[in-house]
JSON list of C-alpha atoms in Angstrom, two decimals:
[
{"chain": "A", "resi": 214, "resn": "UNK", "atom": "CA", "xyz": [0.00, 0.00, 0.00]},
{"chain": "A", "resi": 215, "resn": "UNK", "atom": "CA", "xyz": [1.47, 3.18, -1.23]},
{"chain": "A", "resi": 216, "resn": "UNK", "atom": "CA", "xyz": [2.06, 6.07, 1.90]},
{"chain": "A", "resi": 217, "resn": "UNK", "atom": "CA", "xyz": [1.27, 9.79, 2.13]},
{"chain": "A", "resi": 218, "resn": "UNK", "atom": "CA", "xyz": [2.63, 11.09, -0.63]},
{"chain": "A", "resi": 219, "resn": "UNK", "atom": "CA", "xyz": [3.92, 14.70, -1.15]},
{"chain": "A", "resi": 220, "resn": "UNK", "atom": "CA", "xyz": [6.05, 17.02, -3.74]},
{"chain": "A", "resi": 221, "resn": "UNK", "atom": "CA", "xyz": [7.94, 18.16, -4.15]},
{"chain": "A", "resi": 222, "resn": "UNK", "atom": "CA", "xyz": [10.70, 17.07, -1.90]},
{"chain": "A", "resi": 223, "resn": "UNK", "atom": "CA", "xyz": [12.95, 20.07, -2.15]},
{"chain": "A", "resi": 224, "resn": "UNK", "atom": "CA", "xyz": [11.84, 23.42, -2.67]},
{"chain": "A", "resi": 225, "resn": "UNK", "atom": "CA", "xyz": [14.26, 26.70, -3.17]},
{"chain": "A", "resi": 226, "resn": "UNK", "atom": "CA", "xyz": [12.70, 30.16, -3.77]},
{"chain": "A", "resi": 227, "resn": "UNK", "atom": "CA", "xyz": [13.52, 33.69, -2.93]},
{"chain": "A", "resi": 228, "resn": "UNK", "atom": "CA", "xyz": [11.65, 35.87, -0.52]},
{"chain": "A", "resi": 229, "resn": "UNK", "atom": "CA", "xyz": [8.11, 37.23, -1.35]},
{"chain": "A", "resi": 230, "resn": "UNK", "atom": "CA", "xyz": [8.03, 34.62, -3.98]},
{"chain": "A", "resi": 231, "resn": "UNK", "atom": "CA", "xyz": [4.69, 32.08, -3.95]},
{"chain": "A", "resi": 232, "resn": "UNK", "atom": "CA", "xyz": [4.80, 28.62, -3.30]},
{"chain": "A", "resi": 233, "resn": "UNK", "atom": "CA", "xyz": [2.75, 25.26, -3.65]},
{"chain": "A", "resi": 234, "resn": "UNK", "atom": "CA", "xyz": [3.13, 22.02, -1.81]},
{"chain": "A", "resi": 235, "resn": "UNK", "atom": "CA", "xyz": [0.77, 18.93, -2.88]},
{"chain": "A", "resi": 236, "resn": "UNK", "atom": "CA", "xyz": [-0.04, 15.96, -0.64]},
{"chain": "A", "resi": 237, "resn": "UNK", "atom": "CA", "xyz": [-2.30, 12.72, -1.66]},
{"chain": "A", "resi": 238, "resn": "UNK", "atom": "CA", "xyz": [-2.66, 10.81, 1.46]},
{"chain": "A", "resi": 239, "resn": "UNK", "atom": "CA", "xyz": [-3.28, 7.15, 2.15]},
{"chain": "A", "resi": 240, "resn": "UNK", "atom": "CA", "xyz": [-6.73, 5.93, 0.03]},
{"chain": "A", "resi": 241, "resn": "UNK", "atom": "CA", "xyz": [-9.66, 5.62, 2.21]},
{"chain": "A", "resi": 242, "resn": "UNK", "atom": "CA", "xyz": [-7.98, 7.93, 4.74]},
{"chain": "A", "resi": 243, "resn": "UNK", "atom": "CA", "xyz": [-10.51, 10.96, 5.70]},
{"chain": "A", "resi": 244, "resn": "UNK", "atom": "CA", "xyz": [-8.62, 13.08, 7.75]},
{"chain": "A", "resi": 245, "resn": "UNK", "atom": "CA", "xyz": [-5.81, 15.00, 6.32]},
{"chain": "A", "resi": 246, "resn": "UNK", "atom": "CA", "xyz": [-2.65, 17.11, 8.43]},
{"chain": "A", "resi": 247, "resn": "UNK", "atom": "CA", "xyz": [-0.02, 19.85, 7.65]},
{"chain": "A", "resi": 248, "resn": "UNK", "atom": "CA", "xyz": [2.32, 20.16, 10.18]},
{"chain": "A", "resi": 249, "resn": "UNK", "atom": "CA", "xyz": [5.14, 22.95, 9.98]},
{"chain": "A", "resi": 250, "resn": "UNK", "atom": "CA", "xyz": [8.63, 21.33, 11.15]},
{"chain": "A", "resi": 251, "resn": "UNK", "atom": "CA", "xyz": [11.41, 24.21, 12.47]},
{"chain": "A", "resi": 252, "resn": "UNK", "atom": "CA", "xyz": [14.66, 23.12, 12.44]},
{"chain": "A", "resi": 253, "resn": "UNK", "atom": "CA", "xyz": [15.20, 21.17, 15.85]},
{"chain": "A", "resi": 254, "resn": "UNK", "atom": "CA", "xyz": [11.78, 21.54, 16.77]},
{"chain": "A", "resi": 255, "resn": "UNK", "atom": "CA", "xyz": [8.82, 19.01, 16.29]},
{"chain": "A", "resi": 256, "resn": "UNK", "atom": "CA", "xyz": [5.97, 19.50, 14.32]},
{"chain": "A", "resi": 257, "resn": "UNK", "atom": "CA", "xyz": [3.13, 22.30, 14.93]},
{"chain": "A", "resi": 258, "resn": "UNK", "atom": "CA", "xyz": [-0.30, 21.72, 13.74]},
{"chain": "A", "resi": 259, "resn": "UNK", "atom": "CA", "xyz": [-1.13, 24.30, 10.58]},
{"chain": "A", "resi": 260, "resn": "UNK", "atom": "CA", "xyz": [-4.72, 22.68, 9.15]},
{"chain": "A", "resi": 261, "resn": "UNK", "atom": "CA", "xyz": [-6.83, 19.53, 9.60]},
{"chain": "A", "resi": 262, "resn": "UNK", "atom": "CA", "xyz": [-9.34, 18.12, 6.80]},
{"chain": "A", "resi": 263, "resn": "UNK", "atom": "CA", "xyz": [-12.09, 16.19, 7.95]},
{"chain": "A", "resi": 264, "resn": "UNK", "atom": "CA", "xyz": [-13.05, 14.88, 4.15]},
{"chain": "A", "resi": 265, "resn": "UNK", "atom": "CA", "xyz": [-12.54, 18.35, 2.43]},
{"chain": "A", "resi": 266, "resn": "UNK", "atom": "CA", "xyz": [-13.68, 20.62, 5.83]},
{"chain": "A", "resi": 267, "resn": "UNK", "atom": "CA", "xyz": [-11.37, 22.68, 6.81]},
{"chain": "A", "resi": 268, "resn": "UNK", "atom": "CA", "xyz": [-12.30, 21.78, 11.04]},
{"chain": "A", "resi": 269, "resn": "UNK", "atom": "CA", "xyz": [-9.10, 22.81, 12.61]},
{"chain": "A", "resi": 270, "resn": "UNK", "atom": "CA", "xyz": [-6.85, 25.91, 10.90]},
{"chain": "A", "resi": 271, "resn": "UNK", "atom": "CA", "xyz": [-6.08, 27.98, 14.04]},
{"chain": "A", "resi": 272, "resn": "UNK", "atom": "CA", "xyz": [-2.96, 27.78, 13.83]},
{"chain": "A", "resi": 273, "resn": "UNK", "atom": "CA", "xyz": [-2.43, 28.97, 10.22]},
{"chain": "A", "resi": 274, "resn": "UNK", "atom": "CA", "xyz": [-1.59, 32.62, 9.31]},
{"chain": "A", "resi": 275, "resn": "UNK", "atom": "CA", "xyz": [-3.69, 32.84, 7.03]},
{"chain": "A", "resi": 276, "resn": "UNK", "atom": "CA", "xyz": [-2.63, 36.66, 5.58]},
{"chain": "A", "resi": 277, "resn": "UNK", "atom": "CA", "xyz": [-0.03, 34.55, 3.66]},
{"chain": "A", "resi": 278, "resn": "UNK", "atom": "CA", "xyz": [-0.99, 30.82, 3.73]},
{"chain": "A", "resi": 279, "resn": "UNK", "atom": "CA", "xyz": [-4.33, 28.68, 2.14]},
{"chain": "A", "resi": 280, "resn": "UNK", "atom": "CA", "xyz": [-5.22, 25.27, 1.97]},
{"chain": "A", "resi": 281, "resn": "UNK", "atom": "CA", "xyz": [-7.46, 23.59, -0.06]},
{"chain": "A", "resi": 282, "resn": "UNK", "atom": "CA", "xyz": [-8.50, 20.02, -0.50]},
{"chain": "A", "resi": 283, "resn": "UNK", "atom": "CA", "xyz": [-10.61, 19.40, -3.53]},
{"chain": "A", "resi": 284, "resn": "UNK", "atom": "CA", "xyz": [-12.76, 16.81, -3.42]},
{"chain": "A", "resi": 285, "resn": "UNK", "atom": "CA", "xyz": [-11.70, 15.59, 0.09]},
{"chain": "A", "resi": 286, "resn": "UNK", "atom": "CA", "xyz": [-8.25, 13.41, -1.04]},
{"chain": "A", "resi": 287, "resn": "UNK", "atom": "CA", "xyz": [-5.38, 15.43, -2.66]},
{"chain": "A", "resi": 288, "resn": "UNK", "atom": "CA", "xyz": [-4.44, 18.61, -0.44]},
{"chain": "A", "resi": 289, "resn": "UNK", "atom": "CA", "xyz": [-2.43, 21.79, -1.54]},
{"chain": "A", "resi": 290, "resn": "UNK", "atom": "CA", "xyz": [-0.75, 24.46, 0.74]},
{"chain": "A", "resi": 291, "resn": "UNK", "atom": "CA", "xyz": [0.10, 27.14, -0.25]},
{"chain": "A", "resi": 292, "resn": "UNK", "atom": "CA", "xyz": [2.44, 30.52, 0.66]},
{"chain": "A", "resi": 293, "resn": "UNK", "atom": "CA", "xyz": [2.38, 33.85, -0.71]},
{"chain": "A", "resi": 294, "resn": "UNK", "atom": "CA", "xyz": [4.34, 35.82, -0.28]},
{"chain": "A", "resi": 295, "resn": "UNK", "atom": "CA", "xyz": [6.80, 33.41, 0.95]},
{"chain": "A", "resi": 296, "resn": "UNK", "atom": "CA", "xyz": [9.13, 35.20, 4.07]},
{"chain": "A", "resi": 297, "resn": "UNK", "atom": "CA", "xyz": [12.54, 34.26, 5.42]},
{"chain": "A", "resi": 298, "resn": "UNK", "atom": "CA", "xyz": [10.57, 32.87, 8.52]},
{"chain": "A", "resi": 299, "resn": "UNK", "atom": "CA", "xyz": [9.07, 29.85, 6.73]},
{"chain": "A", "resi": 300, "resn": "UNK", "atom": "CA", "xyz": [12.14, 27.96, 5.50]},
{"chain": "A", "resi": 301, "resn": "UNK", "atom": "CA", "xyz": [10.68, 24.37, 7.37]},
{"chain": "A", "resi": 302, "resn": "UNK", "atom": "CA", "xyz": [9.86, 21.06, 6.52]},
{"chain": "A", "resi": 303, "resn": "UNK", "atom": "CA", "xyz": [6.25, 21.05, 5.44]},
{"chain": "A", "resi": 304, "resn": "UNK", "atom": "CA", "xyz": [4.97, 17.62, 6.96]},
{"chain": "A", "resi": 305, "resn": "UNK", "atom": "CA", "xyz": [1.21, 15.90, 5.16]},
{"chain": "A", "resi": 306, "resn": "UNK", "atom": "CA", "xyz": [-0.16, 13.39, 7.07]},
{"chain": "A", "resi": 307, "resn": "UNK", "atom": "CA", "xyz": [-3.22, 11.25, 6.92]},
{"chain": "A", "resi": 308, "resn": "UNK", "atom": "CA", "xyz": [-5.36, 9.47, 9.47]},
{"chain": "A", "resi": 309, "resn": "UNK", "atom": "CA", "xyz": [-8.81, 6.78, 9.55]},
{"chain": "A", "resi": 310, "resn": "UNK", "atom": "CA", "xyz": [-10.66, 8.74, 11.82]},
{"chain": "A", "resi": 311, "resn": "UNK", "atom": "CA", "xyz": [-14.42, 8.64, 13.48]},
{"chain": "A", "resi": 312, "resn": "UNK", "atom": "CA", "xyz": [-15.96, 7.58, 16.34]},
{"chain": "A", "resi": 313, "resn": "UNK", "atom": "CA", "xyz": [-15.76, 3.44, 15.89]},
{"chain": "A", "resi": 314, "resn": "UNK", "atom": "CA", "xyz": [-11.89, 3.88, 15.11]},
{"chain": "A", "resi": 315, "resn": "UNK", "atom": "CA", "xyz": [-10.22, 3.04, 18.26]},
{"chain": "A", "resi": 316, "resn": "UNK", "atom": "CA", "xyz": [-6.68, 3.89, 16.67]},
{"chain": "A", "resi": 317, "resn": "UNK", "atom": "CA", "xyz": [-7.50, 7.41, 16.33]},
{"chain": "A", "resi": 318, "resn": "UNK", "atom": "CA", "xyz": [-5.12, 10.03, 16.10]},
{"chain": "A", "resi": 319, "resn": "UNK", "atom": "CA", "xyz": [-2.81, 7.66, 14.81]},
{"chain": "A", "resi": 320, "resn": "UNK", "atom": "CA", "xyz": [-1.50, 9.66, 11.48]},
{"chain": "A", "resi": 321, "resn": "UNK", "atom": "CA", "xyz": [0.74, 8.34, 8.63]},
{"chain": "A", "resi": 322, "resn": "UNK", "atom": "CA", "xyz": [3.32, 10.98, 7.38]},
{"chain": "A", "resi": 323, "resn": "UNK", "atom": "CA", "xyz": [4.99, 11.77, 4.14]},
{"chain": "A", "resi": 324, "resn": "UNK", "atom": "CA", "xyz": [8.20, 12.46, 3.84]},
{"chain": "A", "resi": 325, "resn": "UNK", "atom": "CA", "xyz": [8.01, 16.22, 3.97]},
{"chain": "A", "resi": 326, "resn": "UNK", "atom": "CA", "xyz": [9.05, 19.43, 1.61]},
{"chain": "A", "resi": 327, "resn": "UNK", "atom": "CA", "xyz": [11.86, 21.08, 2.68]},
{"chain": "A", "resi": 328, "resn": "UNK", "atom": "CA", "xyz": [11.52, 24.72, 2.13]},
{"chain": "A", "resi": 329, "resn": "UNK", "atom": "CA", "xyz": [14.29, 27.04, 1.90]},
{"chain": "A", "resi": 330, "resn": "UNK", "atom": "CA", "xyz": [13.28, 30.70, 1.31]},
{"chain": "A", "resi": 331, "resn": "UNK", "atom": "CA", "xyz": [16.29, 33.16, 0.60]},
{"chain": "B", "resi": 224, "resn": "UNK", "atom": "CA", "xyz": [-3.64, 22.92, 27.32]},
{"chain": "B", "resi": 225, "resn": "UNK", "atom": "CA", "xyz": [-1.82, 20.09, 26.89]},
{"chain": "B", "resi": 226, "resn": "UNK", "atom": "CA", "xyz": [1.96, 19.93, 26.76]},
{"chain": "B", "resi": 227, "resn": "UNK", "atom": "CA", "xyz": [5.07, 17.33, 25.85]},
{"chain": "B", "resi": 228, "resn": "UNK", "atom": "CA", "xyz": [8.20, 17.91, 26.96]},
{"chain": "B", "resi": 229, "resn": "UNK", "atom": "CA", "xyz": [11.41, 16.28, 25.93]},
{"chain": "B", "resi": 230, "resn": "UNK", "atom": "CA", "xyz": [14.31, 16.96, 28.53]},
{"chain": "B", "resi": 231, "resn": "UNK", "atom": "CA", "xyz": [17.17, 15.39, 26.69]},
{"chain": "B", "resi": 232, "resn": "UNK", "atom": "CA", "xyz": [17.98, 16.79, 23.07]},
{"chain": "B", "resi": 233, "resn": "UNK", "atom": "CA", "xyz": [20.60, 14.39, 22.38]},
{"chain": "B", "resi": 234, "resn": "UNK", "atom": "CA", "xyz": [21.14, 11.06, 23.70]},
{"chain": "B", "resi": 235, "resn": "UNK", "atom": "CA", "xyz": [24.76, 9.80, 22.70]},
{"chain": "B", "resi": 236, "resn": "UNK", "atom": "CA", "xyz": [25.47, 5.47, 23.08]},
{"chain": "B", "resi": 237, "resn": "UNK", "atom": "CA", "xyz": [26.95, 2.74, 22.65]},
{"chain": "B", "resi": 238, "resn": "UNK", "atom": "CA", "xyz": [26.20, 0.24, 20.43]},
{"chain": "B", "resi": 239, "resn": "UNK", "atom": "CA", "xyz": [24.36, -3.06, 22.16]},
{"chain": "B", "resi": 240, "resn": "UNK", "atom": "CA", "xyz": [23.62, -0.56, 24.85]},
{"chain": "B", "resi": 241, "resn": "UNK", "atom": "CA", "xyz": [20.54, 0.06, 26.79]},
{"chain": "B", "resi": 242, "resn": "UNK", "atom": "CA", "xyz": [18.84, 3.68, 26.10]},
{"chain": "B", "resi": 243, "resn": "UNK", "atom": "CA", "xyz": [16.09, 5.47, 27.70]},
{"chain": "B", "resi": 244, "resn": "UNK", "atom": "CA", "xyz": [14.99, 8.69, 25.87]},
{"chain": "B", "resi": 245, "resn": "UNK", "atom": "CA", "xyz": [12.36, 10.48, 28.61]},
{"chain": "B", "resi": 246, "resn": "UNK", "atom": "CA", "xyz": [9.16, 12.62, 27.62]},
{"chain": "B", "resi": 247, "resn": "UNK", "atom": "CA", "xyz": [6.97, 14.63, 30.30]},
{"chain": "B", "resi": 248, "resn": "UNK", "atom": "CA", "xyz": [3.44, 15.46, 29.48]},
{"chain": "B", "resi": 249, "resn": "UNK", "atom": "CA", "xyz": [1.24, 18.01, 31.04]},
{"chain": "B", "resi": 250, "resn": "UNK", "atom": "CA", "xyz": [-2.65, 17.94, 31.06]},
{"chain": "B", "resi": 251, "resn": "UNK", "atom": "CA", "xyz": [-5.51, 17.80, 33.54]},
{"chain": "B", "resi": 252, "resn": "UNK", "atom": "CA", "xyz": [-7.05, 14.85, 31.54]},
{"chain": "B", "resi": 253, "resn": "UNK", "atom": "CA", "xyz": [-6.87, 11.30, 30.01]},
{"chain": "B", "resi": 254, "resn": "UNK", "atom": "CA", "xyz": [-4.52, 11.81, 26.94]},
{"chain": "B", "resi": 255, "resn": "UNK", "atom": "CA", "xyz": [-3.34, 9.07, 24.20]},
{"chain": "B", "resi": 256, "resn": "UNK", "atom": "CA", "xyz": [0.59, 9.16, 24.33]},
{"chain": "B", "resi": 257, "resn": "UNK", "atom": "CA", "xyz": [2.81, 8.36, 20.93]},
{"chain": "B", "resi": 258, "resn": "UNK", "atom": "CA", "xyz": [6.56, 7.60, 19.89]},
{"chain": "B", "resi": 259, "resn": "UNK", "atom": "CA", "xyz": [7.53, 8.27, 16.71]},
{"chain": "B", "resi": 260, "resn": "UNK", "atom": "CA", "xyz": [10.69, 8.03, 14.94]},
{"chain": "B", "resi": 261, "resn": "UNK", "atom": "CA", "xyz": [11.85, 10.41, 12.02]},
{"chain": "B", "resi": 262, "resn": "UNK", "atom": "CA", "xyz": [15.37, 9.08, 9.98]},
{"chain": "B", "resi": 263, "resn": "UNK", "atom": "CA", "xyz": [17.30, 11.72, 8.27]},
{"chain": "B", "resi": 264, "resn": "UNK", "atom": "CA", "xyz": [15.02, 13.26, 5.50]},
{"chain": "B", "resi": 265, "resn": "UNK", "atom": "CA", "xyz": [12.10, 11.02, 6.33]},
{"chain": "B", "resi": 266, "resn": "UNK", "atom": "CA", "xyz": [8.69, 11.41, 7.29]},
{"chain": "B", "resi": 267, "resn": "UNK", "atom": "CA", "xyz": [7.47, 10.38, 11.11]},
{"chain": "B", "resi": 268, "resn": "UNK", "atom": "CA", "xyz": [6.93, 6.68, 11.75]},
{"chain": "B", "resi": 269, "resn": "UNK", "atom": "CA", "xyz": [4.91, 5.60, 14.49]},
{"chain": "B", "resi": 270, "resn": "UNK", "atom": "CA", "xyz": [7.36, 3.70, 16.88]},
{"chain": "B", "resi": 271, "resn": "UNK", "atom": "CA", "xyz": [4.44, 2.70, 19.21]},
{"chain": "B", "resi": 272, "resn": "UNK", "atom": "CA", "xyz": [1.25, 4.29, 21.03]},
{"chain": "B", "resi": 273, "resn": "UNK", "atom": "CA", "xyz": [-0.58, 4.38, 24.30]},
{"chain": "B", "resi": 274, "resn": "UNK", "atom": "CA", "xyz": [-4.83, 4.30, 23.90]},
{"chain": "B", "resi": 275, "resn": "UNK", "atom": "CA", "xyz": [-5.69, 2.53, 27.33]},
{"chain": "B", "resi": 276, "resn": "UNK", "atom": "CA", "xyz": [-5.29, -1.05, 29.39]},
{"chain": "B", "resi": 277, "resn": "UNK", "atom": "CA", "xyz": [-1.41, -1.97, 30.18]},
{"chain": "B", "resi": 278, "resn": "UNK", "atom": "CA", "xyz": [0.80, 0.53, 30.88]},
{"chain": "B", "resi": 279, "resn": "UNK", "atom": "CA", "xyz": [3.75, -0.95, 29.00]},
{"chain": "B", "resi": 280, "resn": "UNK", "atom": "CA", "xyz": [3.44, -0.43, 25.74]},
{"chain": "B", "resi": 281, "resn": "UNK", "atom": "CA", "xyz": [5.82, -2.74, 22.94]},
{"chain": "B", "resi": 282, "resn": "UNK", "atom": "CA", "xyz": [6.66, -1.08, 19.81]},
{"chain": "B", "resi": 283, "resn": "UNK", "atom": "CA", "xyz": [8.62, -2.04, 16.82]},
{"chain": "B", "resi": 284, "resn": "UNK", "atom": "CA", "xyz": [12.26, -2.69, 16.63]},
{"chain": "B", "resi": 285, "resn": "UNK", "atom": "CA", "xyz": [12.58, -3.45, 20.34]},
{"chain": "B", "resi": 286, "resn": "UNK", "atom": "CA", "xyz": [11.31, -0.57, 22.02]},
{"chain": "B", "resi": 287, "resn": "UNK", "atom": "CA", "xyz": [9.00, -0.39, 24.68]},
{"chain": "B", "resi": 288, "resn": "UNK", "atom": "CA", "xyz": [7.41, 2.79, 26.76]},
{"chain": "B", "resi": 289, "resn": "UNK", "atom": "CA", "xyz": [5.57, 2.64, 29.90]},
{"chain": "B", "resi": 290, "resn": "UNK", "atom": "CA", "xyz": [3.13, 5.02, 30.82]},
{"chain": "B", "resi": 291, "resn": "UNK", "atom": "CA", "xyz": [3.12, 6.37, 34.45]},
{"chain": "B", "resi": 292, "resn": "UNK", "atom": "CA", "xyz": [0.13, 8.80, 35.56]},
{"chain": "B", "resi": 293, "resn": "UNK", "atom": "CA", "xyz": [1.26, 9.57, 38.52]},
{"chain": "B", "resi": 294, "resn": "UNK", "atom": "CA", "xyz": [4.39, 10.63, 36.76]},
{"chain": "B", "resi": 295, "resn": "UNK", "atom": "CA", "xyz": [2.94, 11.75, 34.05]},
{"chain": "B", "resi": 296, "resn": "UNK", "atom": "CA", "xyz": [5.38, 10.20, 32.72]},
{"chain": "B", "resi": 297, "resn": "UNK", "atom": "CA", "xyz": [5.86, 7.70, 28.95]},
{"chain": "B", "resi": 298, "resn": "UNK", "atom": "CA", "xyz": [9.64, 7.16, 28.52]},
{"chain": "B", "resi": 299, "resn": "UNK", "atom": "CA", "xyz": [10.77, 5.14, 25.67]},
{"chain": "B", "resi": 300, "resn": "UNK", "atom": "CA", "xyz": [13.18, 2.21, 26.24]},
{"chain": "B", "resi": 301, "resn": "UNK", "atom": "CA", "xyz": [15.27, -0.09, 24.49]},
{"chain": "B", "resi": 302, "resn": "UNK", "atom": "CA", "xyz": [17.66, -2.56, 25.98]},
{"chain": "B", "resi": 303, "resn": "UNK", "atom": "CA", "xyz": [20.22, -2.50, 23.40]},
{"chain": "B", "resi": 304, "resn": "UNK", "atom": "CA", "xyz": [20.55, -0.67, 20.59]},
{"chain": "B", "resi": 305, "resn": "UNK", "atom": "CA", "xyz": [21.65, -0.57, 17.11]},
{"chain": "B", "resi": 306, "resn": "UNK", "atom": "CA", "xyz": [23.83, 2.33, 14.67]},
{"chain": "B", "resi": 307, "resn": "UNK", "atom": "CA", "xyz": [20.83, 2.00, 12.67]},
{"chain": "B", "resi": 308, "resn": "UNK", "atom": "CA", "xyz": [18.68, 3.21, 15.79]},
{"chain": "B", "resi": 309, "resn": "UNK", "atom": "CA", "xyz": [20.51, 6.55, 15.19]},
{"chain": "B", "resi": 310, "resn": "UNK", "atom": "CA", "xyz": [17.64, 9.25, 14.87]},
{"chain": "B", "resi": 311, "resn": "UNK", "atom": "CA", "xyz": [15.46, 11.65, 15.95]},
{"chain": "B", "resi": 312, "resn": "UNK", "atom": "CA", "xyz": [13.39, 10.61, 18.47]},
{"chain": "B", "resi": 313, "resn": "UNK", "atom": "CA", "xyz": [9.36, 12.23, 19.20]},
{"chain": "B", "resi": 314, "resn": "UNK", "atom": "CA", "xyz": [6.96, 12.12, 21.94]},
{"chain": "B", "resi": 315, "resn": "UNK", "atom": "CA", "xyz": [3.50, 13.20, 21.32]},
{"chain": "B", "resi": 316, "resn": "UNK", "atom": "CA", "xyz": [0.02, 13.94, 23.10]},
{"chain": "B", "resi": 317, "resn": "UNK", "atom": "CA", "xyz": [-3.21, 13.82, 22.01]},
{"chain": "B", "resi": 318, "resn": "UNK", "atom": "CA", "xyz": [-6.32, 14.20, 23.42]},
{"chain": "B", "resi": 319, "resn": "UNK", "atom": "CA", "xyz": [-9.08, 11.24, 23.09]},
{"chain": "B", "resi": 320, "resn": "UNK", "atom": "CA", "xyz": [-11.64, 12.75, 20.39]},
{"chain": "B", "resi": 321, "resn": "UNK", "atom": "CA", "xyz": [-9.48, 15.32, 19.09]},
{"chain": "B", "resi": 322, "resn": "UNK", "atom": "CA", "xyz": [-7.48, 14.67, 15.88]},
{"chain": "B", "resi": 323, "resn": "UNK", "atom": "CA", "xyz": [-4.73, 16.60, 16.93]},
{"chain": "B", "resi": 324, "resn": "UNK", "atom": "CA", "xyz": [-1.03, 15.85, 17.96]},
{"chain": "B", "resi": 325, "resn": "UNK", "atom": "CA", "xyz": [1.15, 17.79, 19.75]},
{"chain": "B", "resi": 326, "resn": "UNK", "atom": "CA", "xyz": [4.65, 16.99, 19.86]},
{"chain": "B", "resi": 327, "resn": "UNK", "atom": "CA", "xyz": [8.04, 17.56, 21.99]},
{"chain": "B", "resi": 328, "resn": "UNK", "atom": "CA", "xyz": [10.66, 19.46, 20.83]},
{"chain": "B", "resi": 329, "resn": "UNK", "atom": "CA", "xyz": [12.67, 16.05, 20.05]},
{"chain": "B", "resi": 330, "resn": "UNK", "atom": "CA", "xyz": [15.25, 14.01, 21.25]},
{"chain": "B", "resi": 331, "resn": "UNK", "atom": "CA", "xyz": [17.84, 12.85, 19.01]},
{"chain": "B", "resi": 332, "resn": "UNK", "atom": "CA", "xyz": [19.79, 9.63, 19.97]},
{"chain": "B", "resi": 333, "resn": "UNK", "atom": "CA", "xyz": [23.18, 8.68, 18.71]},
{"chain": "B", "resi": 334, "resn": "UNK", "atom": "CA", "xyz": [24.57, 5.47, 18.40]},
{"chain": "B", "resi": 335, "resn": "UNK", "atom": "CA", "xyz": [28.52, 4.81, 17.70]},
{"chain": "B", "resi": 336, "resn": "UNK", "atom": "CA", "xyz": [30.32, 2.00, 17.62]}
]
């Protein structure tokens, strides 16, 4: 069974720039995650997707960053204008969730864009 | 709100020796506790979770965590490791009903020969 799956891996751009990341999660999985990863930190919470509802996007600044996911599988993030302060790793997960799933909160991750702004 | 905190951010040891990497939670309620492991330039992988029932928890590749309330306490344990067991190490809270984890700040454990 094929993981979360996200591109692109690497991502260079200058300052004030726009950017896209795109994440297709696990098939059948309803709940979707971006996390923000700062160097030698762990990963902060910026949106949850239950199916395509956005249900949890406090923690996105949203004067520069969206989300959308279409159709309630494939997910895109997006920054513009990109600043200095979000060089991260950009983390998509995916999770089974609902209220017979006793493994909730368990989330599958991708292996993460790594965004350099300069 | 709820809390994780990872006192050690790096663990260095010795091959075929035992580690114990510590996490610290904070919250006034039941929580679901997680280990995951991230390689260099990897995703997370789930190492091993606590839901409910027994308090020691067995994960994959030979760890274990136990989960102590009174402590609030779920350090992660292995009794010997590996150089391939060289990685980032993070502990994670969640609360039951809420899709949401929220993770330490890491601890990353070094293994040499």
């Amino acid at each position: 069974e094929a993981g979360v799956v996200q591109s692109p891996r690497y991502k260079i751009i200058e300052k004030k720039q726009p950017v896209a990341f795109w994440c297709n999660p696990i098939s059948g999985h309803n709940t979707l995650y971006w996390y923000r990863q700062n160097l030698g930190q762990g990963p902060e919470l910026l949106i949850r997707y239950e199916n395509e509802e956005a249900v949890d996007d406090s923690q996105l600044p949203k004067d520069r960053f969206s989300a959308e996911r279409l159709k309630g599988v494939d997910s895109t993030l997006k920054i513009q204008p990109a600043e200095l302060g979000d060089s991260a790793v950009y983390l998509c997960a995916s999770s089974l969730s609902g209220p017979l799933q006793v493994t909730e909160s368990e989330a599958f991750f991708g292996q993460g864009t790594r965004l350099t702004v300069v | 709100a709820q809390s994780v905190t990872q006192l050690d951010s790096q663990v260095p040891v010795f091959e075929e020796a035992p580690v114990e990497l510590r996490c610290n939670y904070s919250s006034s309620v039941s929580v679901y506790l997680f280990w995951y492991v991230q390689y260099p330039n990897q995703g997370l992988q789930l190492l091993l979770k606590y839901l409910s029932g027994s308090t020691l928890v067995k994960g994959i590749n030979g760890f274990e965590a136990e989960f102590n309330k009174s402590q609030t306490s779920f350090h992660l344990r292995k009794p010997s490791v590996h150089i391939s067991d060289t990685a980032e190490y993070f502990c994670a809270v969640s609360f039951p009903g809420f899709q949401k984890l929220v993770f330490g700040t890491g601890t990353r454990l070094l293994v040499s020969p």
